[in-house]
Short mmCIF file of C-alpha atoms in Angstrom, two decimals:
data_model
loop_
_atom_site.label_atom_id
_atom_site.label_comp_id
_atom_site.label_asym_id
_atom_site.label_seq_id
_atom_site.Cartn_x
_atom_site.Cartn_y
_atom_site.Cartn_z
CA MET A 1 -4.76 3.45 14.50
CA ALA A 2 -6.63 2.46 11.32
CA ARG A 3 -5.76 5.86 9.87
CA TRP A 4 -2.02 5.14 10.03
CA PHE A 5 -2.43 1.85 8.19
CA MET A 6 -4.56 3.65 5.58
CA VAL A 7 -1.93 6.35 5.12
CA ALA A 8 0.84 3.73 4.90
CA GLY A 9 -1.14 1.75 2.32
CA VAL A 10 -1.68 4.78 0.17
CA ALA A 11 1.83 6.12 0.59
CA VAL A 12 3.37 2.89 -0.69
CA TYR A 13 2.61 3.77 -4.34
CA PRO A 14 4.54 7.07 -4.60
CA LEU A 15 7.44 5.63 -2.61
CA VAL A 16 7.75 2.59 -4.87
CA LEU A 17 7.44 4.78 -8.00
CA MET A 18 10.18 7.09 -6.66
CA PHE A 19 12.38 4.08 -5.99
CA TYR A 20 11.70 2.76 -9.50
CA GLN A 21 12.55 6.09 -11.12
CA GLY A 22 15.74 6.34 -9.06
CA TRP A 23 16.79 2.81 -9.99
CA ARG A 24 16.03 3.42 -13.62
CA SER A 25 18.07 6.64 -13.76
CA GLN A 26 20.97 5.08 -11.86
CA SER A 27 21.13 1.87 -13.87
CA GLY A 28 20.74 3.56 -17.27
CA LEU A 29 18.58 0.67 -18.49
CA ALA A 30 15.97 1.49 -21.05
CA ASP A 31 12.60 0.06 -20.02
CA SER A 32 11.17 -0.10 -23.54
CA GLN A 33 8.36 -2.50 -22.76
CA GLY A 34 7.41 -0.94 -19.43
CA LEU A 35 7.84 -4.20 -17.54
CA GLY A 36 9.87 -2.48 -14.79
CA LEU A 37 6.99 -0.13 -14.12
CA PHE A 38 4.54 -3.01 -14.17
CA TYR A 39 6.66 -4.91 -11.60
CA ALA A 40 6.99 -1.79 -9.47
CA LEU A 41 3.21 -1.34 -9.38
CA LEU A 42 2.74 -5.04 -8.69
CA ILE A 43 5.12 -4.83 -5.71
CA ALA A 44 3.35 -1.69 -4.48
CA THR A 45 0.01 -3.49 -4.68
CA VAL A 46 1.36 -6.51 -2.79
CA ILE A 47 2.59 -4.21 -0.02
CA ALA A 48 -0.47 -1.92 0.06
CA VAL A 49 -3.30 -4.49 0.05
CA PRO A 50 -2.47 -6.05 3.44
CA LEU A 51 -2.00 -2.62 5.02
CA LEU A 52 -5.36 -1.49 3.69
CA LEU A 53 -7.05 -4.72 4.83
CA VAL A 54 -5.67 -4.20 8.36
CA ALA A 55 -6.97 -0.62 8.25
CA LEU A 56 -10.37 -1.84 7.17
CA ALA A 57 -10.48 -4.49 9.89
CA LEU A 58 -9.53 -1.95 12.57
CA TRP A 59 -12.06 0.55 11.29
CA ILE A 60 -14.85 -2.05 11.30
CA SER A 61 -13.91 -3.30 14.77
CA ASN A 62 -14.06 0.25 16.14
CA ARG A 63 -17.43 0.91 14.54
CA SER A 64 -19.15 -2.28 15.56
CA PRO A 65 -21.20 -2.20 18.79
CA ASP A 66 -19.90 -4.09 21.78
CA LEU A 67 -22.19 -7.09 21.97
CA SER A 68 -20.75 -8.35 25.25
CA ARG A 69 -22.69 -5.70 27.17
CA ASN A 70 -26.41 -6.45 27.39
CA GLY A 71 -27.98 -3.29 28.30
#
């Protein structure tokens, strides 16, 4: 399960960049200062970080020993 969250967290970046390139080519706007790319990467980070944190939490919970069993 953690693997799917990890894959989703990593796959967000190329998907957001493809969306940004598509929007830029459709709108015809010149992004001379690169702010559109900055905002696209910021949005990708905001989406990816929670997914990666969930993946990390699931991975840690699967690796930790079950302390409820004494024996």
